[in-house]
Coordinates of C-alpha atoms in Angstrom, one line a residue:
M20 CA -5.6 2.0 18.4
T21 CA -5.1 1.7 22.1
T22 CA -1.5 1.0 23.1
I23 CA 0.3 0.2 26.3
L24 CA 2.5 3.1 27.3
P25 CA 5.3 3.1 29.8
P26 CA 5.1 5.4 32.9
P27 CA 6.5 8.9 32.5
N28 CA 9.8 8.0 34.0
N29 CA 10.2 5.3 31.3
L30 CA 10.6 2.5 33.9
I31 CA 8.7 -0.6 33.0
P32 CA 7.3 -2.6 36.0
P33 CA 9.4 -5.8 36.8
P34 CA 7.6 -9.2 36.8
D35 CA 6.9 -9.0 40.6
Q36 CA 4.7 -6.0 39.9
V37 CA 2.4 -7.8 37.4
Q38 CA -0.6 -7.0 39.5
S39 CA 0.1 -3.2 39.2
L40 CA 0.2 -3.7 35.4
V41 CA -3.1 -5.6 35.5
S42 CA -4.7 -2.8 37.5
F43 CA -3.6 -0.4 34.7
L44 CA -5.0 -2.8 32.1
E45 CA -8.4 -2.9 33.9
H46 CA -9.1 0.5 32.3
E47 CA -8.8 -1.0 28.9
P48 CA -12.1 -2.1 27.2
H49 CA -10.3 -4.7 25.1
P50 CA -9.4 -8.2 26.5
M51 CA -5.8 -8.1 27.7
I52 CA -3.5 -10.6 29.3
V53 CA 0.1 -10.6 30.7
L54 CA 2.5 -13.3 29.6
D55 CA 5.9 -14.3 30.8
P56 CA 8.6 -15.1 28.3
D57 CA 7.8 -18.8 28.6
Y58 CA 4.3 -18.4 27.2
N59 CA 2.6 -18.7 30.7
I60 CA -0.5 -16.5 31.3
L61 CA 0.3 -14.5 34.5
A62 CA -2.9 -12.4 34.7
A63 CA -5.9 -11.1 32.7
N64 CA -8.2 -8.1 32.9
T65 CA -11.9 -8.3 33.4
A66 CA -12.7 -7.9 29.7
Y67 CA -10.6 -11.0 28.9
R68 CA -12.2 -13.1 31.6
R69 CA -15.6 -12.0 30.3
Q70 CA -15.0 -12.8 26.6
F71 CA -12.5 -15.6 26.7
G72 CA -12.6 -17.1 30.3
S73 CA -14.4 -20.2 31.2
A74 CA -15.0 -21.4 34.8
D75 CA -14.3 -25.0 33.8
K76 CA -11.2 -24.2 31.9
P77 CA -8.6 -22.3 34.1
F78 CA -6.1 -20.2 32.2
I79 CA -3.9 -18.5 34.7
G80 CA -0.6 -20.2 34.9
H81 CA -1.3 -22.1 31.7
K82 CA 0.5 -21.8 28.3
C83 CA -1.2 -19.3 26.0
Y84 CA -0.9 -21.7 23.0
R85 CA -2.7 -24.5 25.0
V86 CA -5.5 -22.1 26.1
S87 CA -6.1 -20.4 22.8
H88 CA -5.2 -23.1 20.3
H89 CA -5.1 -26.4 22.2
Y90 CA -1.6 -26.9 20.9
D91 CA 1.2 -28.8 22.7
V92 CA 3.8 -26.5 21.3
P93 CA 4.1 -22.8 20.5
C94 CA 2.2 -21.5 17.5
D95 CA 5.2 -21.2 15.2
Q96 CA 6.0 -24.9 15.7
A97 CA 2.4 -25.8 14.7
G98 CA 2.2 -24.0 11.4
E99 CA 1.0 -20.6 12.8
N100 CA 2.7 -17.2 13.1
C101 CA 3.7 -16.7 16.7
P102 CA 3.6 -13.0 17.7
M103 CA 5.8 -13.6 20.7
K104 CA 8.6 -15.0 18.5
K105 CA 8.4 -11.9 16.2
A106 CA 8.2 -9.5 19.2
R107 CA 11.2 -11.2 20.8
E108 CA 13.2 -10.9 17.6
M109 CA 12.2 -7.3 16.8
R110 CA 12.1 -6.2 20.5
G111 CA 8.9 -4.4 19.6
P112 CA 5.1 -5.1 19.0
D113 CA 3.7 -7.6 16.6
R114 CA 0.2 -8.2 15.3
V115 CA -1.3 -11.3 13.8
L116 CA -4.7 -12.8 13.1
H117 CA -5.4 -16.1 14.7
I118 CA -8.3 -18.5 15.3
H119 CA -8.8 -19.0 19.0
H120 CA -10.9 -21.5 20.9
T121 CA -13.4 -19.5 22.9
P122 CA -16.4 -20.5 25.0
R123 CA -18.5 -19.9 21.9
G124 CA -16.3 -22.0 19.6
P125 CA -13.6 -21.1 17.2
E126 CA -13.4 -17.4 16.4
H127 CA -11.1 -15.0 14.5
V128 CA -9.1 -12.9 16.9
D129 CA -6.8 -9.9 16.1
V130 CA -3.8 -10.3 18.4
E131 CA -1.4 -7.5 19.3
L132 CA 1.6 -8.4 21.5
R133 CA 3.8 -5.8 23.1
P134 CA 7.0 -6.7 25.1
I135 CA 7.7 -5.2 28.5
L136 CA 11.4 -4.3 29.1
N137 CA 13.2 -3.7 32.4
D138 CA 15.9 -1.0 33.0
H139 CA 18.5 -3.2 31.4
G140 CA 16.5 -3.7 28.2
D141 CA 15.6 -7.3 29.0
I142 CA 12.1 -8.5 28.1
T143 CA 10.4 -9.5 31.4
A144 CA 6.9 -9.9 30.2
Y145 CA 4.5 -9.4 27.3
V146 CA 1.1 -7.7 27.2
E147 CA -1.4 -9.2 24.7
R148 CA -4.4 -7.3 23.4
L149 CA -7.1 -9.3 21.8
T150 CA -9.9 -8.1 19.5
L151 CA -12.7 -10.3 18.2
V152 CA -13.1 -10.1 14.4
R153 CA -16.8 -9.7 13.8
S154 CA -16.6 -9.4 10.0
A155 CA -16.0 -13.1 9.5
S156 CA -16.9 -16.4 11.1
A157 CA -14.8 -19.5 11.7
R158 CA -18.1 -21.5 12.2
P159 CA -21.0 -22.1 9.9
S160 CA -22.9 -18.9 9.7
N161 CA -26.2 -17.5 8.2
E162 CA -24.5 -14.5 6.7
G163 CA -21.2 -12.8 5.9
L164 CA -17.7 -14.1 5.3
V165 CA -16.9 -17.6 6.4
G166 CA -13.5 -19.3 6.5
S167 CA -10.6 -20.5 8.5
S168 CA -8.0 -21.6 6.0
P169 CA -4.6 -19.9 5.9
A170 CA -5.4 -18.3 2.5
F171 CA -8.7 -16.9 3.7
N172 CA -7.1 -15.7 7.0
R173 CA -4.4 -13.8 5.1
A174 CA -7.0 -11.8 3.1
L175 CA -9.0 -11.2 6.3
S176 CA -5.9 -10.0 8.1
E177 CA -5.3 -7.4 5.4
L178 CA -8.9 -6.4 5.5
Q179 CA -8.6 -5.8 9.3
R180 CA -5.6 -3.6 8.7
V181 CA -7.1 -1.3 6.1
A182 CA -10.8 -1.1 7.1
P183 CA -10.4 1.5 9.9
S184 CA -8.6 3.8 7.5
M185 CA -10.0 5.8 4.6
L186 CA -7.6 4.4 2.0
P187 CA -9.1 3.1 -1.2
V188 CA -9.2 -0.7 -1.4
L189 CA -9.0 -2.8 -4.5
L190 CA -10.3 -6.3 -4.3
L191 CA -8.7 -8.7 -6.8
G192 CA -9.8 -12.2 -7.5
E193 CA -11.6 -14.6 -9.8
S194 CA -15.3 -14.3 -10.4
G195 CA -17.3 -15.9 -7.6
T196 CA -14.7 -15.4 -4.8
G197 CA -16.9 -13.2 -2.7
K198 CA -15.7 -9.7 -3.6
E199 CA -18.9 -8.0 -2.6
L200 CA -19.0 -9.7 0.8
F201 CA -15.4 -8.6 1.4
A202 CA -16.3 -5.0 0.3
R203 CA -19.3 -5.1 2.7
A204 CA -17.0 -6.3 5.5
V205 CA -14.6 -3.4 4.8
H206 CA -17.5 -1.0 5.2
E207 CA -18.9 -2.7 8.4
T208 CA -15.5 -2.7 10.0
S209 CA -14.9 1.0 9.2
E210 CA -16.0 4.2 11.0
R211 CA -18.6 4.6 8.2
A212 CA -20.5 1.4 9.2
N213 CA -23.6 3.4 10.1
G214 CA -23.6 5.1 6.6
P215 CA -24.9 3.6 3.4
F216 CA -23.1 0.8 1.4
V217 CA -23.8 1.5 -2.2
V218 CA -23.0 -1.0 -5.0
V219 CA -22.3 0.1 -8.5
D220 CA -22.2 -2.7 -11.0
C221 CA -19.8 -1.4 -13.7
S222 CA -20.3 -4.3 -16.1
G223 CA -22.6 -3.9 -19.1
L224 CA -23.2 -0.1 -18.7
T225 CA -22.7 2.2 -21.7
E226 CA -20.8 5.5 -21.2
T227 CA -24.0 7.6 -21.1
L228 CA -25.8 5.2 -18.8
F229 CA -22.8 4.8 -16.5
E230 CA -22.4 8.6 -16.0
S231 CA -26.1 9.0 -15.3
E232 CA -26.1 6.1 -12.8
L233 CA -23.0 7.4 -11.0
F234 CA -23.6 11.1 -11.0
G235 CA -27.3 11.4 -11.6
H236 CA -29.0 13.8 -14.1
E237 CA -31.0 16.9 -14.2
K238 CA -34.5 17.1 -15.7
G239 CA -34.4 17.4 -19.4
A240 CA -30.7 16.4 -19.6
F241 CA -31.6 13.9 -22.4
T242 CA -34.6 12.3 -24.0
G243 CA -36.6 10.5 -21.3
A244 CA -35.1 12.5 -18.4
T245 CA -38.5 13.8 -17.1
L246 CA -37.3 14.2 -13.5
R247 CA -34.1 15.0 -11.7
K248 CA -32.4 11.8 -10.6
Q249 CA -30.0 11.4 -7.7
G250 CA -26.8 9.5 -8.6
L251 CA -25.2 6.7 -6.7
V252 CA -22.3 8.9 -5.6
E253 CA -24.8 11.2 -3.9
T254 CA -26.6 8.2 -2.4
A255 CA -23.3 7.0 -0.8
Q256 CA -22.7 10.3 1.1
G257 CA -21.2 9.4 4.5
G258 CA -20.8 5.8 3.6
T259 CA -18.9 3.5 1.2
L260 CA -19.1 3.4 -2.6
F261 CA -18.4 -0.1 -4.0
L262 CA -17.4 -0.1 -7.7
D263 CA -17.8 -3.8 -8.7
E264 CA -16.0 -4.9 -11.9
I265 CA -14.2 -1.6 -12.3
G266 CA -12.3 -3.1 -15.2
D267 CA -15.4 -2.7 -17.3
V268 CA -15.7 1.1 -16.9
P269 CA -15.7 2.6 -20.4
L270 CA -12.3 4.3 -21.1
A271 CA -13.9 7.7 -21.7
M272 CA -15.6 7.5 -18.2
Q273 CA -12.4 6.6 -16.5
V274 CA -11.3 10.3 -16.8
K275 CA -14.4 11.5 -15.0
L276 CA -14.1 8.8 -12.4
L277 CA -10.5 9.8 -11.8
R278 CA -11.6 13.5 -11.4
L279 CA -14.2 12.4 -8.9
I280 CA -11.7 10.4 -6.8
E281 CA -9.0 13.1 -6.9
S282 CA -11.1 16.2 -6.4
G283 CA -14.1 14.8 -4.5
T284 CA -16.4 16.8 -6.8
Y285 CA -18.8 16.0 -9.7
R286 CA -21.7 17.4 -11.6
R287 CA -25.0 15.7 -12.6
V288 CA -25.5 15.0 -16.3
G289 CA -27.0 18.2 -17.8
G290 CA -26.1 20.2 -14.6
V291 CA -23.8 23.1 -13.9
E292 CA -23.7 22.9 -10.1
T293 CA -20.5 21.5 -8.6
L294 CA -21.4 18.9 -5.9
H295 CA -19.1 17.5 -3.2
A296 CA -18.8 13.8 -2.7
N297 CA -18.1 12.1 0.7
F298 CA -17.5 8.4 0.4
R299 CA -15.0 5.6 1.1
L300 CA -14.0 3.9 -2.2
V301 CA -13.8 0.1 -2.5
A302 CA -13.3 -1.3 -6.0
A303 CA -13.2 -4.9 -7.3
T304 CA -12.3 -6.7 -10.5
H305 CA -11.5 -10.1 -11.9
K306 CA -9.6 -8.6 -14.8
P307 CA -5.8 -8.1 -15.1
L308 CA -5.7 -4.3 -14.8
E309 CA -2.0 -4.1 -15.2
Q310 CA -2.1 -5.9 -18.5
M311 CA -5.1 -3.7 -19.6
M312 CA -2.9 -0.7 -18.8
D313 CA -0.2 -2.0 -21.1
K314 CA -2.8 -2.3 -23.9
G315 CA -4.2 1.1 -23.3
E316 CA -7.5 -0.3 -22.0
F317 CA -7.3 1.1 -18.5
R318 CA -5.8 4.4 -17.4
Q319 CA -2.6 4.2 -15.5
D320 CA -3.4 7.2 -13.3
L321 CA -6.8 5.8 -12.3
Y322 CA -5.2 2.4 -11.5
Y323 CA -2.7 4.0 -9.1
R324 CA -5.5 5.9 -7.4
I325 CA -7.7 2.9 -6.7
S326 CA -5.0 0.3 -5.9
V327 CA -3.5 2.0 -2.8
F328 CA -4.3 -1.1 -0.8
P329 CA -4.9 -4.2 -3.0
I330 CA -6.3 -7.4 -1.4
H331 CA -6.0 -10.7 -3.4
L332 CA -8.9 -12.9 -2.6
P333 CA -8.0 -16.6 -2.9
P334 CA -9.9 -19.0 -5.3
L335 CA -11.8 -21.8 -3.7
R336 CA -9.3 -24.4 -4.9
N337 CA -6.7 -22.7 -2.6
R338 CA -9.2 -22.9 0.4
K339 CA -9.9 -26.7 0.4
E340 CA -10.0 -26.6 4.3
D341 CA -13.0 -24.2 4.0
I342 CA -15.2 -26.3 1.8
A343 CA -17.0 -28.1 4.6
L344 CA -17.5 -24.9 6.5
L345 CA -18.8 -23.2 3.4
V346 CA -21.1 -26.1 2.5
N347 CA -22.7 -26.1 6.0
S348 CA -23.1 -22.3 5.9
L349 CA -24.7 -22.4 2.4
L350 CA -27.1 -25.2 3.4
Q351 CA -27.9 -23.3 6.6
R352 CA -28.7 -20.2 4.6
S353 CA -30.8 -22.0 1.9
G354 CA -32.7 -23.8 4.6
T355 CA -33.9 -20.6 6.3
G356 CA -37.7 -21.0 6.8
K357 CA -37.6 -24.4 5.1
R358 CA -36.3 -27.9 6.0
R359 CA -32.7 -28.0 7.2
L360 CA -30.5 -30.0 4.8
T361 CA -27.3 -31.9 5.6
I362 CA -24.7 -33.6 3.5
D363 CA -23.1 -37.0 3.9
A364 CA -19.4 -37.7 4.1
D365 CA -18.9 -39.2 0.6
A366 CA -20.7 -36.2 -1.1
L367 CA -18.6 -33.8 0.9
M368 CA -15.4 -35.5 0.0
Q369 CA -16.4 -35.3 -3.7
L370 CA -16.9 -31.6 -3.3
Q371 CA -13.6 -31.2 -1.6
Q372 CA -11.7 -32.9 -4.5
Y373 CA -13.2 -30.6 -7.2
A374 CA -11.2 -27.6 -8.5
W375 CA -14.2 -25.2 -8.5
P376 CA -13.4 -22.9 -11.5
G377 CA -16.6 -20.9 -10.6
N378 CA -15.5 -20.7 -7.0
I379 CA -18.1 -20.1 -4.2
R380 CA -20.8 -19.1 -6.7
E381 CA -20.5 -22.5 -8.4
L382 CA -20.5 -24.3 -5.1
R383 CA -23.7 -22.5 -4.2
N384 CA -25.3 -23.4 -7.5
V385 CA -24.3 -27.1 -7.2
L386 CA -25.8 -27.3 -3.7
E387 CA -29.0 -25.6 -4.7
R388 CA -29.4 -28.1 -7.5
A389 CA -28.5 -31.1 -5.3
S390 CA -31.0 -30.0 -2.7
L391 CA -33.9 -30.5 -5.1
F392 CA -33.0 -34.2 -5.2
A393 CA -32.3 -34.7 -1.5
D394 CA -35.7 -36.2 -0.7
D395 CA -34.6 -37.5 2.7
G396 CA -33.0 -34.1 3.7
V397 CA -29.5 -35.4 3.1
I398 CA -27.4 -34.6 0.0
H399 CA -25.7 -37.8 -1.2
S400 CA -23.1 -38.3 -4.0
V401 CA -25.8 -39.4 -6.3
N402 CA -27.5 -36.0 -6.0
L403 CA -24.4 -34.2 -7.3
P404 CA -23.9 -33.4 -11.0
H405 CA -22.5 -36.3 -12.9
A406 CA -21.9 -34.7 -16.3
P407 CA -18.4 -35.6 -17.7
D408 CA -16.9 -32.1 -16.9
A409 CA -19.1 -31.3 -13.9
M410 CA -17.9 -33.0 -10.8
V411 CA -14.8 -34.8 -12.0
P412 CA -12.1 -34.4 -9.3
R413 CA -9.4 -32.1 -10.6
L414 CA -7.2 -31.8 -7.6
A415 CA -4.6 -34.5 -6.8
A416 CA -5.7 -36.5 -3.8
P417 CA -3.3 -36.5 -0.9
A418 CA -0.9 -39.4 -0.8
V419 CA -2.5 -40.6 2.5
S420 CA -5.4 -41.8 0.4
D421 CA -3.2 -44.1 -1.6
G422 CA -3.2 -46.7 1.2
L423 CA -0.2 -45.3 3.0
S424 CA -0.5 -44.3 6.7
L425 CA 0.6 -40.9 7.8
A426 CA 3.3 -42.5 9.9
Q427 CA 4.7 -44.3 6.8
I428 CA 4.7 -41.1 4.8
L429 CA 6.4 -39.2 7.6
S430 CA 9.1 -41.8 7.9
A431 CA 9.7 -41.8 4.2
F432 CA 9.5 -38.1 3.5
K433 CA 12.9 -36.3 3.7
G434 CA 11.7 -32.7 3.5
T435 CA 10.5 -30.2 6.1
R436 CA 7.1 -30.1 7.7
S437 CA 5.9 -27.3 5.5
E438 CA 7.2 -29.2 2.4
L439 CA 5.3 -32.3 3.6
A440 CA 2.1 -30.3 4.0
R441 CA 2.4 -29.0 0.4
H442 CA 3.1 -32.5 -0.8
L443 CA -0.1 -33.7 0.9
G444 CA -2.1 -30.7 -0.4
I445 CA -3.1 -29.5 3.1
S446 CA -2.0 -26.6 5.3
E447 CA 0.8 -26.9 7.8
R448 CA -1.6 -26.3 10.7
T449 CA -3.9 -29.2 9.4
L450 CA -0.8 -31.4 9.1
Y451 CA 0.2 -30.6 12.7
R452 CA -3.4 -31.4 13.9
R453 CA -3.3 -34.8 12.2
L454 CA 0.1 -35.6 13.6
K455 CA -1.1 -34.7 17.0
E456 CA -4.2 -36.8 16.7
Q457 CA -2.1 -39.8 15.7
G458 CA 0.6 -39.2 18.4
L459 CA 3.2 -38.3 15.8
A460 CA 3.7 -34.6 16.7

């Protein structure tokens, strides 16, 4: 990762030499800006002006949180993590994932902030380096990961950290939370993005079939093996091997899988030649592997090899803010080449109040069914499933819907802002936005 290094004599330029610093930053391909300790944008390099600048919205001399987030207060006072606050406290760099307002709309941005100190050790300015996150969208999208909720952003931030490395990644989450999409995003964000992305579905495979699928087999290795078959490990050379539902791997095969991961070598079924593997490992499961280890159903040594960097994917019930975004994305995808469907406010509210035990997969199924009844091109509440256990709201509705205004709740509630957000069932950032809209911030 590119970093801002001090000159050889270790003297950091003082604030009145900001332009010299900007000239240095012009050689950086990433968008970069210089901030003073009071959040004001002092200067920006060409890459920033090209990606984030707008002729009708000046940014030089303006607060960074106004430009990037349209907030009236610093990020940490609006329910976000503020890198400047952390960098000031630690007197060192900090890195966070934010959603910025850009000329193209809201986008995920990886922000790295580095303080600039003078001879006396005082912070005189900050250099901010911004990288667009292309593996996910904060707007309705035809493909890939979609989301903007705090729970989604935490998982995405961890993905951005680990993807450039070669560490094994273990994706943990309920069925239907999008583990394959996250695995593909890890691959596409890595240096192996131009290599193959090979999926191995570990569920429902017997020991013999699993070994043949993974390692391949030689001609005559068993009855019906009339030709040599290339295994998926060999297919994944130079790319990423995704072991989906690794908790279903037969216990006897876990030994051979461990050997493959540790030694990087394997043999085809019925073969004697030692072959060398070259892949990045990403595994996923919805099963409790640690409990399985205690019961002797999953090898401890294999678990510690695959779980170097675990990422917990949030269930949809913890991403309520993303449901509208996901609905619009799924309708956009299903409408490719067909009529474009929309959804009315009442139907969307009904979807937002449901707990979604089947997560995004269940949401997609409900929308596909409802689309068959949307004769006017709009999904209405009447088009949604109405079986007793189908679309019954299972999440407590926010107190605001009980006839109380936000101002009344705010005056009566004695806790902190984060406690109030939890009480209302929304994120602190959403609460701040609503307070701002109603002049209560």
